[in-house]
PDB file of C-alpha atoms in Angstrom:
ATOM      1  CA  UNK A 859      19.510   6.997  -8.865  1.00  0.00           C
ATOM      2  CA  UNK A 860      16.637   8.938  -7.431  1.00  0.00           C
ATOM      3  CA  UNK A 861      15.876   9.217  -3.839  1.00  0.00           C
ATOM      4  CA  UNK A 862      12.581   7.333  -3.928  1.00  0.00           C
ATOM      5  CA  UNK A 863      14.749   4.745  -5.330  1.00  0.00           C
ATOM      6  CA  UNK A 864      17.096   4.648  -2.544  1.00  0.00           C
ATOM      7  CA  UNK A 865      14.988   4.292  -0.367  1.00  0.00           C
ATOM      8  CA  UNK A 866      12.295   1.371  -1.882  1.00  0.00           C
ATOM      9  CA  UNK A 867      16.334  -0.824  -2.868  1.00  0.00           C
ATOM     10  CA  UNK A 868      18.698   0.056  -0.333  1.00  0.00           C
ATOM     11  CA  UNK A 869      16.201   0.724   2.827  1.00  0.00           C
ATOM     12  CA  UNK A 870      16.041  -2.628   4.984  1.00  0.00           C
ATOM     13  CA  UNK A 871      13.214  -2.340   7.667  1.00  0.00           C
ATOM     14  CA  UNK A 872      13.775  -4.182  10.530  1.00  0.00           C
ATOM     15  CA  UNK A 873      10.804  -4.786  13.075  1.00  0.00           C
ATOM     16  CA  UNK A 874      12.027  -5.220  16.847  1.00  0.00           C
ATOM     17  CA  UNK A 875       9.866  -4.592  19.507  1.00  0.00           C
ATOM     18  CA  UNK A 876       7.852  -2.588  17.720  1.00  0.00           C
ATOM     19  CA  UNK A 877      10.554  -0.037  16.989  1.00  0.00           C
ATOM     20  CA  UNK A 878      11.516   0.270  13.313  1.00  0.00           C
ATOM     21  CA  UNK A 879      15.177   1.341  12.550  1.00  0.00           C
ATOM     22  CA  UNK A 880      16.398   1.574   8.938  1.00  0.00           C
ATOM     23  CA  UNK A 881      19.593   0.482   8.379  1.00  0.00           C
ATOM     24  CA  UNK A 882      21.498   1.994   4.973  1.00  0.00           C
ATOM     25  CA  UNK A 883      24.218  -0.441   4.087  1.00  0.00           C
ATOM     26  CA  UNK A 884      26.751   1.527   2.504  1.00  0.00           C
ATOM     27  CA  UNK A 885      29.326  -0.540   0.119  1.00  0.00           C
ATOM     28  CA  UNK A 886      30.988   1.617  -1.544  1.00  0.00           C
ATOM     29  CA  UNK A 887      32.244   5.336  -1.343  1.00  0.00           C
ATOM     30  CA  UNK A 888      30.156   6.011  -4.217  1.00  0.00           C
ATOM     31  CA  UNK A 889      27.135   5.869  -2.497  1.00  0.00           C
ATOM     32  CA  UNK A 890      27.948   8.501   0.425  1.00  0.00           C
ATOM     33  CA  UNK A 891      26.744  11.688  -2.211  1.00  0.00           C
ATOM     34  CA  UNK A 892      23.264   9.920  -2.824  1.00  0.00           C
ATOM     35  CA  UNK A 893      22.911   9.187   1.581  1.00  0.00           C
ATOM     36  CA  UNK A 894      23.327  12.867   2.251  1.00  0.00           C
ATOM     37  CA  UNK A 895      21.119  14.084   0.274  1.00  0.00           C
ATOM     38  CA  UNK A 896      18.646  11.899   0.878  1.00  0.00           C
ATOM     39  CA  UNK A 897      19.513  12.620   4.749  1.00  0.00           C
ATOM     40  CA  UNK A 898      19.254  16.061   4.681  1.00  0.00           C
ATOM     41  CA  UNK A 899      16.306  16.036   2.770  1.00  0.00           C
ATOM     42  CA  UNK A 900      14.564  13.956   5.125  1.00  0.00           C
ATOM     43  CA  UNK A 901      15.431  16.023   8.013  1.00  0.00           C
ATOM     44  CA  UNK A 902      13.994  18.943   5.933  1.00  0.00           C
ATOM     45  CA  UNK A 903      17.067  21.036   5.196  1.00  0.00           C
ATOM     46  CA  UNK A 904      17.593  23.205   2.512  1.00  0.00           C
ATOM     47  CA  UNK A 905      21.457  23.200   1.097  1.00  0.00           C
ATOM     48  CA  UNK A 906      20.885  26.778   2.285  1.00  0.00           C
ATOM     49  CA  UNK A 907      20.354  25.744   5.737  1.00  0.00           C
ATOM     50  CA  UNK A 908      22.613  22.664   6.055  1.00  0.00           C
ATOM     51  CA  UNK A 909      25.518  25.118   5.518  1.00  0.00           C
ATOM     52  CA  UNK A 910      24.156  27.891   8.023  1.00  0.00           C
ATOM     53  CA  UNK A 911      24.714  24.664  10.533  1.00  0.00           C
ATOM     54  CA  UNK A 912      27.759  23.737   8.874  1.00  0.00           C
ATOM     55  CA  UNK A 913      29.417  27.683   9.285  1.00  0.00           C
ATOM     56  CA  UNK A 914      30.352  27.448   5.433  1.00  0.00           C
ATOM     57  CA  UNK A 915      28.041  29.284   2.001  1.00  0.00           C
ATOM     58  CA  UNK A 916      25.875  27.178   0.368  1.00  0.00           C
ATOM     59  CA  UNK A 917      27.615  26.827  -2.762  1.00  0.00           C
ATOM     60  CA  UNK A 918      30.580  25.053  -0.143  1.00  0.00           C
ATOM     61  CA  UNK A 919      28.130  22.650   0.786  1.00  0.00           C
ATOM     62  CA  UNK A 920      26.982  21.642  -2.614  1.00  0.00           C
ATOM     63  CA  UNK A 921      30.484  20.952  -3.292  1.00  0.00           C
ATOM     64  CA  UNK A 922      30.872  18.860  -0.157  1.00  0.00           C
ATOM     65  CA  UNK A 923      26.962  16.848  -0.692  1.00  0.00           C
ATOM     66  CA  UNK A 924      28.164  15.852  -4.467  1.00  0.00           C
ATOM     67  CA  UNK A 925      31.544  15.062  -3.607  1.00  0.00           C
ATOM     68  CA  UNK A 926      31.135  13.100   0.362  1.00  0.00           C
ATOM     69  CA  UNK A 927      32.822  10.309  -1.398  1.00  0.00           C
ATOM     70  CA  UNK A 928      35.749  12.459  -0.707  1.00  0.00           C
ATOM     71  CA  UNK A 929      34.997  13.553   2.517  1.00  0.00           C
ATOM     72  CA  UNK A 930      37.030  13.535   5.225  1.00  0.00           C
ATOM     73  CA  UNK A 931      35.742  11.040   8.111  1.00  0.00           C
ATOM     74  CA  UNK A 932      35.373  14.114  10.264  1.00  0.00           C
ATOM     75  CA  UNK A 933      33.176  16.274   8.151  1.00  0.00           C
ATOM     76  CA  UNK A 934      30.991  13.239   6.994  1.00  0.00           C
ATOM     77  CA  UNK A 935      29.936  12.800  10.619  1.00  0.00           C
ATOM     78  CA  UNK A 936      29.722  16.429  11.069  1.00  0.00           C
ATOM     79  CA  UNK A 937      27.213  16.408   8.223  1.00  0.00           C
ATOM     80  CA  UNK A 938      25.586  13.530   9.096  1.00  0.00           C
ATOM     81  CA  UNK A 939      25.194  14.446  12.578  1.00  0.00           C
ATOM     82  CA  UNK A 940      23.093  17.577  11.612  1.00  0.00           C
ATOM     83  CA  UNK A 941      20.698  15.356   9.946  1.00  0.00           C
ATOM     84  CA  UNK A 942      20.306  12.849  12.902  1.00  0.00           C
ATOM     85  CA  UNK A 943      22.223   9.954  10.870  1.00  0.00           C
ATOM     86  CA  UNK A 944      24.745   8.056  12.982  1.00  0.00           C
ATOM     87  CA  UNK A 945      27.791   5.677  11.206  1.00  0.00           C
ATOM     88  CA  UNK A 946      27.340   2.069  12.150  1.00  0.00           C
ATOM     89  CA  UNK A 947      29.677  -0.374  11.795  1.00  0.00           C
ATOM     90  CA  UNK A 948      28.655  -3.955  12.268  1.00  0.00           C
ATOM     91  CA  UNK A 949      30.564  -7.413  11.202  1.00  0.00           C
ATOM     92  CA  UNK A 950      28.113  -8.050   8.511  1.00  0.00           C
ATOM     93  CA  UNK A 951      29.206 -11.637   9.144  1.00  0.00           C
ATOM     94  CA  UNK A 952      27.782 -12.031  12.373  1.00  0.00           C
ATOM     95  CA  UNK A 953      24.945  -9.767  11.838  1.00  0.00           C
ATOM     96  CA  UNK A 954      23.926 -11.933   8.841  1.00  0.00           C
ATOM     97  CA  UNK A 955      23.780 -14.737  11.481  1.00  0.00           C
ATOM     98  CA  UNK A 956      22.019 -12.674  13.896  1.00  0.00           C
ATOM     99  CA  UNK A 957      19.237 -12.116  10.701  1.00  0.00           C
ATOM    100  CA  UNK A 958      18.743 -16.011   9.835  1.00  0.00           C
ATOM    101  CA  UNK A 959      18.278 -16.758  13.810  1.00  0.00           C
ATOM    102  CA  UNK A 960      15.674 -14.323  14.631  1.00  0.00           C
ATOM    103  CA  UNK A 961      13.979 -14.386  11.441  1.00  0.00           C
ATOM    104  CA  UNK A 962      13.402 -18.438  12.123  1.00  0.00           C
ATOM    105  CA  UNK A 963      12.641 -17.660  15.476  1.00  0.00           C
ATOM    106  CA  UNK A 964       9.461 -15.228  14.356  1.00  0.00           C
ATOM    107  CA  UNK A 965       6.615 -15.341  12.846  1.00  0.00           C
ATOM    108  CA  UNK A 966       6.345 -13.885   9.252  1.00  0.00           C
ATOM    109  CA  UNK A 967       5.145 -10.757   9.300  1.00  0.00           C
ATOM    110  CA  UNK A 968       2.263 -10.209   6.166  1.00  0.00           C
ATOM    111  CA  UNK A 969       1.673  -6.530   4.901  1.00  0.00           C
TER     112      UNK A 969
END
């Protein structure tokens, strides 16, 4: 999967008070190598650079972008952090909930 793709499928825009946030659900450990990449190149890092911040070479931190399925919790928010992504966790239960209530409770938004 290519970035572009990752972001038109998995990126879920949510309008509130005219702040957007983009929320990246993450399902599976499979997905984490495809997020950081996409992370750090939207924060306009370089592998190169990401690893300067990191204290390790570059070709460490290739190794640790194509394998953060097998990261340890630590390092992934180390990583992440550097890019300005946070880890969310949410009851997707009551979030769902939170969606179908607000969404009947605004107007439809047409772009």
């Amino acid at each position: 999967m290519r970035i572009i793709d990752l972001q038109l499928i998995v990126c879920t825009v949510i309008i509130q008070s005219e702040v957007c946030m983009y929320d990246f659900p993450v399902r599976t450990a499979m997905q984490l190598p495809i997020f950081v990449r996409a992370f750090r190149k939207q924060a306009g890092y370089t592998q190169a650079q990401a690893a300067v911040r990191l204290g390790v070479t570059q070709q460490s931190y290739s190794a640790l972008e194509r394998n953060a399925d097998k990261m340890s919790a630590e390092r992934l928010l180390q990583v992440l952090s550097i890019f300005g992504a946070d880890v969310i966790l949410r009851d997707r239960t009551a979030y769902l909930k939170e969606q179908k209530l607000r969404e009947q409770d605004e107007p439809a938004l047409l772009w």
